[in-house]
JSON list of C-alpha atoms in Angstrom, two decimals:
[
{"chain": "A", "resi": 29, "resn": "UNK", "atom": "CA", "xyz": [0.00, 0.00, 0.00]},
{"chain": "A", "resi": 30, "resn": "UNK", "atom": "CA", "xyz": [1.47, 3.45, -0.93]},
{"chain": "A", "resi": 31, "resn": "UNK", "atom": "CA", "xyz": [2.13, 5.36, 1.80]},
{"chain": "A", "resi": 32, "resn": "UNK", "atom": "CA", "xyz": [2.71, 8.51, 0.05]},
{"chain": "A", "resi": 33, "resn": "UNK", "atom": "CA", "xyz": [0.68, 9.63, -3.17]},
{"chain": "A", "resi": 34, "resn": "UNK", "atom": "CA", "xyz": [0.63, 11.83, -5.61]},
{"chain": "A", "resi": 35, "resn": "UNK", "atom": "CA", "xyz": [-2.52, 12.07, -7.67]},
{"chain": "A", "resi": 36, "resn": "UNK", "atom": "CA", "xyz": [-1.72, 13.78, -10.80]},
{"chain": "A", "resi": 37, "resn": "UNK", "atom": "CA", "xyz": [0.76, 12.37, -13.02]},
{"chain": "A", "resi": 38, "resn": "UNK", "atom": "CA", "xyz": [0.59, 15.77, -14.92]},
{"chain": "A", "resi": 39, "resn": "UNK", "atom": "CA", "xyz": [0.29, 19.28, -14.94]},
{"chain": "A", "resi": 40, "resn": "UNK", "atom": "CA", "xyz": [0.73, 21.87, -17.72]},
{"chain": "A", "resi": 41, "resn": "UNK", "atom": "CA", "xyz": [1.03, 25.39, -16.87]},
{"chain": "A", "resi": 42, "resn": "UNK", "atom": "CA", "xyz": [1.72, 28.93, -18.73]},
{"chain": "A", "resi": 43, "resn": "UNK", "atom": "CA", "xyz": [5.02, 30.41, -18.04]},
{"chain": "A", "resi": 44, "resn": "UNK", "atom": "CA", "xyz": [5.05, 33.26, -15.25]},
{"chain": "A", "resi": 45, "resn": "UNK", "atom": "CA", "xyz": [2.57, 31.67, -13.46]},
{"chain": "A", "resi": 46, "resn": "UNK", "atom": "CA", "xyz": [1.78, 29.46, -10.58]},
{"chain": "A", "resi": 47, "resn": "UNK", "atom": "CA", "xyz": [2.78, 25.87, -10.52]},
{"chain": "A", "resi": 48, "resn": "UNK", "atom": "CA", "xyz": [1.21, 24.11, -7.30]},
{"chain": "A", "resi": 49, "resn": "UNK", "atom": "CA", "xyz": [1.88, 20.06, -7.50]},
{"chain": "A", "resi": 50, "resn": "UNK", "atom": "CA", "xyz": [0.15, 17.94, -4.59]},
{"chain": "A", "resi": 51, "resn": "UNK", "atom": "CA", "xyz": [0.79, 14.89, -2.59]},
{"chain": "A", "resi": 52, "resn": "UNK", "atom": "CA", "xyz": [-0.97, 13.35, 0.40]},
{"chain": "A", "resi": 53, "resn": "UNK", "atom": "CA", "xyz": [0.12, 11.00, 2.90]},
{"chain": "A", "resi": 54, "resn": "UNK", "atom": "CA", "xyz": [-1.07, 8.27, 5.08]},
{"chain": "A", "resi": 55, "resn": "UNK", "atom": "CA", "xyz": [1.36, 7.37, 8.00]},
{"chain": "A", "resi": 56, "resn": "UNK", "atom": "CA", "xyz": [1.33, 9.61, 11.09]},
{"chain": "A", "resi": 57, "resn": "UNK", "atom": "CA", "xyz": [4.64, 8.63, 11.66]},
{"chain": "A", "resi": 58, "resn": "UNK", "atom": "CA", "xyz": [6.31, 11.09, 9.04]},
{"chain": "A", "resi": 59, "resn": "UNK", "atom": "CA", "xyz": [7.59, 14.06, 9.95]},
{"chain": "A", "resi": 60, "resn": "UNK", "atom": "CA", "xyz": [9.87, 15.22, 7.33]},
{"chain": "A", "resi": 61, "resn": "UNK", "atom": "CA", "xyz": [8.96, 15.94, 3.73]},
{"chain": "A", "resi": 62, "resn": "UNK", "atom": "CA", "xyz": [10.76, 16.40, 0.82]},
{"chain": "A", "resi": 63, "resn": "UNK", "atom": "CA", "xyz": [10.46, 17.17, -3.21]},
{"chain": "A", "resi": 64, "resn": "UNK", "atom": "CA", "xyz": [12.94, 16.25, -5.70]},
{"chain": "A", "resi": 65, "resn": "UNK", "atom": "CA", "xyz": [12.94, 17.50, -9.37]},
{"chain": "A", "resi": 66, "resn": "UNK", "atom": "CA", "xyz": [13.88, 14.74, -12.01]},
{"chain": "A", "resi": 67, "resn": "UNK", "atom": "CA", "xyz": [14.59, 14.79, -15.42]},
{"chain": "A", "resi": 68, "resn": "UNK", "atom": "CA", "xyz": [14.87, 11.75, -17.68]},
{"chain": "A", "resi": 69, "resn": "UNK", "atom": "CA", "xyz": [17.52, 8.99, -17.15]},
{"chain": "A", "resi": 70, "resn": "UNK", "atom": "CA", "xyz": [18.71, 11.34, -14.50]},
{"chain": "A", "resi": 71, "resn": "UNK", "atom": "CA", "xyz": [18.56, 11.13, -10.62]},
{"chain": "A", "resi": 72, "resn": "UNK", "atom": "CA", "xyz": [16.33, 13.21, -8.47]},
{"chain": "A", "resi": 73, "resn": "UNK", "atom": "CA", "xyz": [17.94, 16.57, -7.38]},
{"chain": "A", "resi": 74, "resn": "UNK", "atom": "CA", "xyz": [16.86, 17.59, -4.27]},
{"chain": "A", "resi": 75, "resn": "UNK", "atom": "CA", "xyz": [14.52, 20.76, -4.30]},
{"chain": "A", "resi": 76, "resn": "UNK", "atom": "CA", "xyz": [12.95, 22.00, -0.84]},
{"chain": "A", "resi": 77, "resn": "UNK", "atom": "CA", "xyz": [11.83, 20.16, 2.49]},
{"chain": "A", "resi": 78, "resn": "UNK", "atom": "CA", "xyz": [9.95, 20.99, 5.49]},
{"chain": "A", "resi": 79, "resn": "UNK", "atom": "CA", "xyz": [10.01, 19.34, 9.09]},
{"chain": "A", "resi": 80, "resn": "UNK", "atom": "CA", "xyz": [6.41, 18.72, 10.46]},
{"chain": "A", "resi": 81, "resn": "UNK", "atom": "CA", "xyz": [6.63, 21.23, 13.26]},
{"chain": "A", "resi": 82, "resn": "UNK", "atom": "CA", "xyz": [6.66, 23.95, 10.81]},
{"chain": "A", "resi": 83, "resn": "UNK", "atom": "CA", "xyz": [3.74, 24.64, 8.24]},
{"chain": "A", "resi": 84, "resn": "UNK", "atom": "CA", "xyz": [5.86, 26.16, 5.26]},
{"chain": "A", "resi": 85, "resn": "UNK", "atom": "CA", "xyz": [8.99, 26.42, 3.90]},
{"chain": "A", "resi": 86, "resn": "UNK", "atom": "CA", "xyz": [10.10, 28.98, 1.57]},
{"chain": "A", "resi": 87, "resn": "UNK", "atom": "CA", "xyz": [13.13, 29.11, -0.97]},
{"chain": "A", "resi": 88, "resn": "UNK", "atom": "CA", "xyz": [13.32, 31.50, -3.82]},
{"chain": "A", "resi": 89, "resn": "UNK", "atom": "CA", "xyz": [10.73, 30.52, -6.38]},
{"chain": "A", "resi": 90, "resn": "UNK", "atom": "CA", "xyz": [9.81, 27.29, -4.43]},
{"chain": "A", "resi": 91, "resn": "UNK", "atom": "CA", "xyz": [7.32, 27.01, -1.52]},
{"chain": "A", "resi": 92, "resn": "UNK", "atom": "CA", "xyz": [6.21, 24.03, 0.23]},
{"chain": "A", "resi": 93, "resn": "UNK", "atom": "CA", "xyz": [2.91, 24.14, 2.47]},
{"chain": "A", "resi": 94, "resn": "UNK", "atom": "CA", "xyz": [1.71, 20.98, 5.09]},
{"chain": "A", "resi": 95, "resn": "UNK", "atom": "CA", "xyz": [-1.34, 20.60, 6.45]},
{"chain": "A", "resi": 96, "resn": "UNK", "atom": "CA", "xyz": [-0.75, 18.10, 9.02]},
{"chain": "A", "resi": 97, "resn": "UNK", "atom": "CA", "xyz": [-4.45, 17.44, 9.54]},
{"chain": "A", "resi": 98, "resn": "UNK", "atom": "CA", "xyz": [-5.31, 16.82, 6.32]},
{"chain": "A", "resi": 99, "resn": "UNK", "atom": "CA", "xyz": [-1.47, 14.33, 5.55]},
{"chain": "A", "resi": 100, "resn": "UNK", "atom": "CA", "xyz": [-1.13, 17.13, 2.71]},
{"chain": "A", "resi": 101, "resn": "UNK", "atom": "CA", "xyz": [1.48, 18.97, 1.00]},
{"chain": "A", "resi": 102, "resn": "UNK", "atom": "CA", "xyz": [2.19, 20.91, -2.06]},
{"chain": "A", "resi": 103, "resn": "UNK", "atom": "CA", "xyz": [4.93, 22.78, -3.71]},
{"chain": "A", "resi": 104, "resn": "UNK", "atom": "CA", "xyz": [4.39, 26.20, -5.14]},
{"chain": "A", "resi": 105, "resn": "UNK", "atom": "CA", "xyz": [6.37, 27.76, -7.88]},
{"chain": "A", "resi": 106, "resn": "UNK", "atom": "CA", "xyz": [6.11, 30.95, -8.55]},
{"chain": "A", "resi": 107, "resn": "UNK", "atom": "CA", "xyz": [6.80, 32.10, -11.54]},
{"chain": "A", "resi": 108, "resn": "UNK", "atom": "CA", "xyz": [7.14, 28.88, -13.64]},
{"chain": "A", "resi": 109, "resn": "UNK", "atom": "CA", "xyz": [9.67, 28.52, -16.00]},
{"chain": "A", "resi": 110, "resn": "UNK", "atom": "CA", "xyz": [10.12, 26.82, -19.07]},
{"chain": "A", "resi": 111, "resn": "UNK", "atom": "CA", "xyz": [13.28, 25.03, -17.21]},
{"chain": "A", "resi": 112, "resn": "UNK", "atom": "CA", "xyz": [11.02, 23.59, -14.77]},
{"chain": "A", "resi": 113, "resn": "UNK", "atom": "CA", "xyz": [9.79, 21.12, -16.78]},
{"chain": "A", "resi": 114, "resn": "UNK", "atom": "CA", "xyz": [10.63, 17.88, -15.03]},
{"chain": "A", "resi": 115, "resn": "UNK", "atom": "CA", "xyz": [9.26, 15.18, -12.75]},
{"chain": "A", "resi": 116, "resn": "UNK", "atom": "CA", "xyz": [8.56, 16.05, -8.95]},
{"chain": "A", "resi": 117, "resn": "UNK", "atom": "CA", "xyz": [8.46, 13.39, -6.41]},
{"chain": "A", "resi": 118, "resn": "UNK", "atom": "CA", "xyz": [7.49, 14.03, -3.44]},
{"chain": "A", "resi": 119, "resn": "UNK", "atom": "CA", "xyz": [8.83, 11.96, -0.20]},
{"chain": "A", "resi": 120, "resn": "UNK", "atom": "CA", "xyz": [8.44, 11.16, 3.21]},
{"chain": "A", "resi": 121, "resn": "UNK", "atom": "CA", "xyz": [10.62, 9.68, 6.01]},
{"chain": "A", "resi": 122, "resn": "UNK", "atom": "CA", "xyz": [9.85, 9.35, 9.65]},
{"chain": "A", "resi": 123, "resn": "UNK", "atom": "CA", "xyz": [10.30, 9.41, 13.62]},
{"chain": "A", "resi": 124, "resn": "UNK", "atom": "CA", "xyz": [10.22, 5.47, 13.74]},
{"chain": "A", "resi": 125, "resn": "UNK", "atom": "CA", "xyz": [12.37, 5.25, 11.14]},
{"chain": "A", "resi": 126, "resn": "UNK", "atom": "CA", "xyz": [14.20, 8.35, 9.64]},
{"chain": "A", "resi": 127, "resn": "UNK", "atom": "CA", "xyz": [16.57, 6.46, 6.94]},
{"chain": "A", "resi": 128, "resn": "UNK", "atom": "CA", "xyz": [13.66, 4.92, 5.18]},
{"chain": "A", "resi": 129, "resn": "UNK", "atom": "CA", "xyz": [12.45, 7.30, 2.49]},
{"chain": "A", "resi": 130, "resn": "UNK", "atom": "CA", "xyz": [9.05, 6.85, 0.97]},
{"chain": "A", "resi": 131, "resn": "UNK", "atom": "CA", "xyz": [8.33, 8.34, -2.95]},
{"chain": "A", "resi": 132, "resn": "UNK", "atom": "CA", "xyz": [4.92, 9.30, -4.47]},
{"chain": "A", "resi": 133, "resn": "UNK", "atom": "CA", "xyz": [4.95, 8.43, -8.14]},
{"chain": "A", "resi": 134, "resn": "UNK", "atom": "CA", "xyz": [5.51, 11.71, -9.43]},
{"chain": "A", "resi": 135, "resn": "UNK", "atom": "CA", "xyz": [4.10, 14.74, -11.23]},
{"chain": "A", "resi": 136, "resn": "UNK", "atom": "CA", "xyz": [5.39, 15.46, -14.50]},
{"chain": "A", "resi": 137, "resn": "UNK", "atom": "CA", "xyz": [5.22, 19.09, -15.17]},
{"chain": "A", "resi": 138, "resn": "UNK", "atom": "CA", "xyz": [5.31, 21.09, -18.24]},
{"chain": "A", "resi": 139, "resn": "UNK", "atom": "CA", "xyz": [5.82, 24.51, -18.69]},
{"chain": "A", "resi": 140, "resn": "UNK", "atom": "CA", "xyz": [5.06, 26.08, -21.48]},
{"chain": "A", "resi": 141, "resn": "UNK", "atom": "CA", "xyz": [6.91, 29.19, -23.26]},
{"chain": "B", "resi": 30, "resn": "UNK", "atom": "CA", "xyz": [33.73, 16.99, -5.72]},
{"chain": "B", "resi": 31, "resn": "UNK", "atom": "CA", "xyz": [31.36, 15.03, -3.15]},
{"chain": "B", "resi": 32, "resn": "UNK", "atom": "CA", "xyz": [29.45, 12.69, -4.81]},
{"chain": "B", "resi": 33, "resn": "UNK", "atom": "CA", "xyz": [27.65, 9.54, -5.56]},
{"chain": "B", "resi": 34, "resn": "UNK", "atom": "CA", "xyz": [28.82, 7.32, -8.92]},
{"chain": "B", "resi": 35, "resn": "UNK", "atom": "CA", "xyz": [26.73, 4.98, -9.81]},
{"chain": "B", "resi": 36, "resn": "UNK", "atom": "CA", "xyz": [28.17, 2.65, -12.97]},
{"chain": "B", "resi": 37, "resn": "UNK", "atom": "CA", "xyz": [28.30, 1.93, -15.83]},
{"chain": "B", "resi": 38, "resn": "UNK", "atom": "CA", "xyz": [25.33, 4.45, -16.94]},
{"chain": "B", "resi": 39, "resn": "UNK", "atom": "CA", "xyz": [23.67, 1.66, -19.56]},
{"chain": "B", "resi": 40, "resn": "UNK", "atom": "CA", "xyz": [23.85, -2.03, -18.61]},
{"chain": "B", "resi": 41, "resn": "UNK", "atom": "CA", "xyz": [22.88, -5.32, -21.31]},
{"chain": "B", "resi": 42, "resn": "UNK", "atom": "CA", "xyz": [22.66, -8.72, -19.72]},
{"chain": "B", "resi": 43, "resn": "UNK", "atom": "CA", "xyz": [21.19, -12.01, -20.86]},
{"chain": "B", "resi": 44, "resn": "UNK", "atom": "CA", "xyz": [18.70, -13.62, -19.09]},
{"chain": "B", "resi": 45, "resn": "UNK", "atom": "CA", "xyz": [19.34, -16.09, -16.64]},
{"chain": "B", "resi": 46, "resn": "UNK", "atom": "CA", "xyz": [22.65, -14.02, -15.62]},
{"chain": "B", "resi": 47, "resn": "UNK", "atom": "CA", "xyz": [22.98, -12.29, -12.32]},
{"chain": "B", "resi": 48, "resn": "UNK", "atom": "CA", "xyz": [24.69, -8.43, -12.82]},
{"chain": "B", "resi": 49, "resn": "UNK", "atom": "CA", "xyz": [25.94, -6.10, -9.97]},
{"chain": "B", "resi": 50, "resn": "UNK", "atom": "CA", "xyz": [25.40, -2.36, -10.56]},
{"chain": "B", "resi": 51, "resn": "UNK", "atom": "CA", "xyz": [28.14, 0.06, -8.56]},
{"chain": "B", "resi": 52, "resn": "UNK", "atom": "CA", "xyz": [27.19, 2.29, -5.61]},
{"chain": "B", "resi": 53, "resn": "UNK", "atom": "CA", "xyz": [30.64, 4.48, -4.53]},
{"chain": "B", "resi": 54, "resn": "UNK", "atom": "CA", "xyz": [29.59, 7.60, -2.21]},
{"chain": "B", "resi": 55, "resn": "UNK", "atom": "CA", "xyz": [32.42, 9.73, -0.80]},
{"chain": "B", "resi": 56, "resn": "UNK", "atom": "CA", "xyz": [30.07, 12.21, 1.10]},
{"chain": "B", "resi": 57, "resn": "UNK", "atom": "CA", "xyz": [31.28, 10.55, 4.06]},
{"chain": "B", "resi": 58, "resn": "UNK", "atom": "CA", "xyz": [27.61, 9.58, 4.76]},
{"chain": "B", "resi": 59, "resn": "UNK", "atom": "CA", "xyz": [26.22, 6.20, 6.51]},
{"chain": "B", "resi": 60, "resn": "UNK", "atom": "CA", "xyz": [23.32, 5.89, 4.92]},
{"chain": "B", "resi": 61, "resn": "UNK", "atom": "CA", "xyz": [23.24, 4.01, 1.31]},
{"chain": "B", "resi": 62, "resn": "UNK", "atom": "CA", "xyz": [20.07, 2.91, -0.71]},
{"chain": "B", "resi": 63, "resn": "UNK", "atom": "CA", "xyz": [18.48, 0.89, -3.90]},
{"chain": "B", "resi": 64, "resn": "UNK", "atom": "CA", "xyz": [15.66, 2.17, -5.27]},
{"chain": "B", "resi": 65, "resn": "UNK", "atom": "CA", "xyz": [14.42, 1.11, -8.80]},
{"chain": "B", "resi": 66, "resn": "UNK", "atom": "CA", "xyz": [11.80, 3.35, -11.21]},
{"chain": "B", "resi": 67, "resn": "UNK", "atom": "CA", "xyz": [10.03, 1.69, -13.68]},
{"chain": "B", "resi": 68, "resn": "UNK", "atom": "CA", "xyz": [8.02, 3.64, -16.28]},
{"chain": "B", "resi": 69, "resn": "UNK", "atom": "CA", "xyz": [5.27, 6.18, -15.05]},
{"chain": "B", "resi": 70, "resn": "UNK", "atom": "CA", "xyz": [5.87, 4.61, -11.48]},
{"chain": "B", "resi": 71, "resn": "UNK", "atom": "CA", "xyz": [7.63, 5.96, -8.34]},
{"chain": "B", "resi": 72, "resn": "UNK", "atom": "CA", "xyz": [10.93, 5.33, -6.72]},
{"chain": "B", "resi": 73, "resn": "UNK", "atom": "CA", "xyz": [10.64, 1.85, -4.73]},
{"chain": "B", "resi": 74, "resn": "UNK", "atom": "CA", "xyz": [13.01, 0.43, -2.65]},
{"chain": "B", "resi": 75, "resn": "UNK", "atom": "CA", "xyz": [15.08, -1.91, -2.80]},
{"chain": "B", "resi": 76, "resn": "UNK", "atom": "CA", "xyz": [17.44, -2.10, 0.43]},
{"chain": "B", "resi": 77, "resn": "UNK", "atom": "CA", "xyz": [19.10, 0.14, 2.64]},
{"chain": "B", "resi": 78, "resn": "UNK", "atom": "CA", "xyz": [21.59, -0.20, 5.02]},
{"chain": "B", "resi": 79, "resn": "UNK", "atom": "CA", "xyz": [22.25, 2.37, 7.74]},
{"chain": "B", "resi": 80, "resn": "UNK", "atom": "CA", "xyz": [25.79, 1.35, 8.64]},
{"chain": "B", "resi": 81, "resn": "UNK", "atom": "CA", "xyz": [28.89, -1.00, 7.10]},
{"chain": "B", "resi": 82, "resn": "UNK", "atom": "CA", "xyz": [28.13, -4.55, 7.61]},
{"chain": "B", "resi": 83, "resn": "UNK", "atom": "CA", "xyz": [24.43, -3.93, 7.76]},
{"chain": "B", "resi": 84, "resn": "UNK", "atom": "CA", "xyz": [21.47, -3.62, 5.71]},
{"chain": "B", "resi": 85, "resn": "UNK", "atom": "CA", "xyz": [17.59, -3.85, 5.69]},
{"chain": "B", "resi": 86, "resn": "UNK", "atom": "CA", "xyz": [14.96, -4.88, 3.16]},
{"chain": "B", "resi": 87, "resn": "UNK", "atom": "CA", "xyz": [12.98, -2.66, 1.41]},
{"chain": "B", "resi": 88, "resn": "UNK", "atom": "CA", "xyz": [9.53, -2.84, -0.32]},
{"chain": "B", "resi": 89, "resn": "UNK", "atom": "CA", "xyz": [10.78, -5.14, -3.49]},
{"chain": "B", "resi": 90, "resn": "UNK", "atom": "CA", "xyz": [13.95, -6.73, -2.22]},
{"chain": "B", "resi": 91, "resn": "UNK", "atom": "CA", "xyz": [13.01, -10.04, -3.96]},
{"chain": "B", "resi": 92, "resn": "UNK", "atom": "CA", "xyz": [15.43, -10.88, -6.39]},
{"chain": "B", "resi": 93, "resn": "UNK", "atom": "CA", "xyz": [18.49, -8.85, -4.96]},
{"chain": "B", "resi": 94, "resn": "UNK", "atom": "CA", "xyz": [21.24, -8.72, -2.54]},
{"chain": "B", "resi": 95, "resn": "UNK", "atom": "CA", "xyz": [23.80, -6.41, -1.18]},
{"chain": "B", "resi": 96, "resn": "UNK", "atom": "CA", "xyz": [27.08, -6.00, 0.50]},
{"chain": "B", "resi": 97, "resn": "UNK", "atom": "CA", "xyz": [28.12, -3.47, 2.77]},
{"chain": "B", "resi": 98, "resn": "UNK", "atom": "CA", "xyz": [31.93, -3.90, 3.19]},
{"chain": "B", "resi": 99, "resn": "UNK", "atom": "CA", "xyz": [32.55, -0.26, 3.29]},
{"chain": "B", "resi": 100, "resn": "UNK", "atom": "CA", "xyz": [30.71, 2.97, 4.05]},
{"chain": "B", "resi": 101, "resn": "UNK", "atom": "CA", "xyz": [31.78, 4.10, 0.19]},
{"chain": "B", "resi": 102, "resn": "UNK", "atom": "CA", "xyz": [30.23, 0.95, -1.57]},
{"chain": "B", "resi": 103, "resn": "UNK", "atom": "CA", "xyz": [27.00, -0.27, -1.14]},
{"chain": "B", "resi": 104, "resn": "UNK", "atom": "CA", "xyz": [26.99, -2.73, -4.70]},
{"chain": "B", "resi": 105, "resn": "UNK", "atom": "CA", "xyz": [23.74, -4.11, -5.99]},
{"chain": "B", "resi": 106, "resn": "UNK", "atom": "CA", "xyz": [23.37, -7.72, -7.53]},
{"chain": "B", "resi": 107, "resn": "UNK", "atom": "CA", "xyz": [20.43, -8.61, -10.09]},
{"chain": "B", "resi": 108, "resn": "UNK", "atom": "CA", "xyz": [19.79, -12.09, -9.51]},
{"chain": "B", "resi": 109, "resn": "UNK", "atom": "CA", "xyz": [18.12, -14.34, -12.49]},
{"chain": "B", "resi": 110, "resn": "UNK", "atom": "CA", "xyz": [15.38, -15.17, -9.46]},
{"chain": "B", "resi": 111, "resn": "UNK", "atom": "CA", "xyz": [14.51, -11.17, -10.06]},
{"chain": "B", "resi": 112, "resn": "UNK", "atom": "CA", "xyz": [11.60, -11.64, -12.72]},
{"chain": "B", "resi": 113, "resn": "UNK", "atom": "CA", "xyz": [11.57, -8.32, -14.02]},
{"chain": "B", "resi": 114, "resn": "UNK", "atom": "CA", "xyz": [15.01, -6.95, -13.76]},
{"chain": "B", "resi": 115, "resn": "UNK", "atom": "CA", "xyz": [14.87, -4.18, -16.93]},
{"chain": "B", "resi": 116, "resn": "UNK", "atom": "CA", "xyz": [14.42, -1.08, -14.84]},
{"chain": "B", "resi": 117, "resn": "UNK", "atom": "CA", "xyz": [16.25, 2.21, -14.06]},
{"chain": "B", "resi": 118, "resn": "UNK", "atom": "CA", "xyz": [18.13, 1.87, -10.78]},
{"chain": "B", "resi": 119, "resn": "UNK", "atom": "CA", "xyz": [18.92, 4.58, -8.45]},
{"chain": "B", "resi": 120, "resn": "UNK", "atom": "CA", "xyz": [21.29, 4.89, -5.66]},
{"chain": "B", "resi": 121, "resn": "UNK", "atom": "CA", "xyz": [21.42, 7.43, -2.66]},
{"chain": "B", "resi": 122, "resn": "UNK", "atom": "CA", "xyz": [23.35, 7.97, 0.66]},
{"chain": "B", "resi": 123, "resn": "UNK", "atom": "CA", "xyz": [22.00, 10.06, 3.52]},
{"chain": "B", "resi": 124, "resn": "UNK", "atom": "CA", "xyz": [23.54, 10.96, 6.57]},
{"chain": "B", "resi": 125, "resn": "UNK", "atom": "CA", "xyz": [22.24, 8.92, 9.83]},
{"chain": "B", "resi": 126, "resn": "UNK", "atom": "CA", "xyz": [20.18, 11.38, 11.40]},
{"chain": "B", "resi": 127, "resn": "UNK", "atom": "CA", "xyz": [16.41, 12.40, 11.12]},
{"chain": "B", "resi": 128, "resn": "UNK", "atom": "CA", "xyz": [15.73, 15.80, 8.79]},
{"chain": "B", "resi": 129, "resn": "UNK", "atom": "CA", "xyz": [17.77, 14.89, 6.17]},
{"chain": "B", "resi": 130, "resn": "UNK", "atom": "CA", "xyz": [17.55, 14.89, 2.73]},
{"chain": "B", "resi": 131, "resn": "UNK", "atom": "CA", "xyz": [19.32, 11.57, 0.24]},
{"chain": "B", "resi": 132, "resn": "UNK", "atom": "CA", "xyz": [21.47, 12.61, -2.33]},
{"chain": "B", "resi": 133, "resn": "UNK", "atom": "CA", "xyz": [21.18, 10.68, -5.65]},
{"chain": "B", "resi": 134, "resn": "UNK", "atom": "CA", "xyz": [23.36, 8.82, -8.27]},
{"chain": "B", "resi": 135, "resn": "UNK", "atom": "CA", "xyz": [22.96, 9.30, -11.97]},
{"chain": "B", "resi": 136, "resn": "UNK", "atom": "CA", "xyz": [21.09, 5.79, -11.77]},
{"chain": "B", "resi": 137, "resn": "UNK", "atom": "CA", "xyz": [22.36, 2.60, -13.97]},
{"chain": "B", "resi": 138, "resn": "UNK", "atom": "CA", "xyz": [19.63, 1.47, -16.76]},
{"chain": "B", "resi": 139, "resn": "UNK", "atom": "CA", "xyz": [19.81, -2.56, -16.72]},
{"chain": "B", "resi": 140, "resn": "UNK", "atom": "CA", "xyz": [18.70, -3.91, -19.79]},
{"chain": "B", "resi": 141, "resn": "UNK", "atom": "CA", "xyz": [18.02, -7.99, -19.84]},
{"chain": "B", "resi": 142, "resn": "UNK", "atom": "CA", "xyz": [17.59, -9.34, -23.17]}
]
């Protein structure tokens, strides 16, 4: 059973505006999430994370929001860029054990010029 | 430069023959993983191991073994019990704490023909 999920496998947005990719999680346990960017035959570069005592996490352009509550996260990016185009995973890892890393199947993004 | 190598970067076997894919991390981390990503599907792992001369299962560890002789080599063998070995594999090493991120390899795309 997947513990961590991400429900689109796509998104396609204009460039300049918002990107917002989701993922939602089932095990209380985590308390550290993560997105990676990926491009093809490549492995995933680590973008932004955020520890579950905190509700957001901001660098540059990227923004990650958790609502505990809910077991939901998202990324923002804002403004999108045509470089941007790439898988995101999103991951999970937690208190009972914090070297096991968990991976939603991805959102490939596209943005366009 | 800190890094992880994962090789060779393409990888042809027959069927029937086991293969070992190359894991060398000198970021000085404990940490070391398998994960494999087949097509429009997430990261799954494989094993980890958390120190030298130890290692866990993962989700799919049917089919492979490891070694963990040094903290800079965590090697991954494709058995011929593995019934679907064509996949792209990915390594990563972590450090051994919780709020981390993994840092990834290049990944190794096994081919069995």
């Amino acid at each position: 059973d997947q513990q961590v999920k991400q429900n689109s496998p796509s998104l396609s947005v204009q460039e300049g505006r918002i990107s917002i990719l989701n993922c939602d999680y089932t095990n209380s346990m985590f308390d550290y999430f993560l997105w990676y960017k990926k491009y093809p035959a490549e492995g995933p570069t680590f973008l932004i994370s955020i520890s579950s005592i905190k509700d957001k996490n901001e660098d540059g352009r990227f923004t990650v929001f958790l609502n505990k509550s809910a077991k939901h996260l998202s990324l923002h990016i804002v403004p999108s860029q045509p470089g941007d185009s790439a898988v995101y995973f999103c991951a999970a890892s937690g208190r009972d054990n914090f070297n096991k890393f968990y991976f939603g199947s991805g959102t490939k993004l596209n943005v366009k010029p | 430069d800190g890094g992880i190598t994962q090789s060779p970067k393409y990888l042809f076997r027959k069927e029937g023959q086991n293969v070992t894919l190359s894991c060398e991390q000198n970021l000085n981390h404990d940490a070391m993983y398998w994960y494999r990503q087949d097509p429009g599907q997430g990261l799954r792992l494989i094993y980890y191991s958390q120190i030298v001369n130890d290692f866990q299962k993962g989700d799919i560890a049917e089919g492979y073994s490891v070694s963990r002789e040094k903290k800079e080599s965590f090697p991954l063998t494709v058995t011929s019990a593995q019934k679907n070995p064509t996949a792209f594999y990915l390594c990563a090493s972590s450090w051994r704490v919780g709020g981390t991120e993994a840092f990834f390899g290049q990944g190794t795309r096994l081919t069995v023909v």
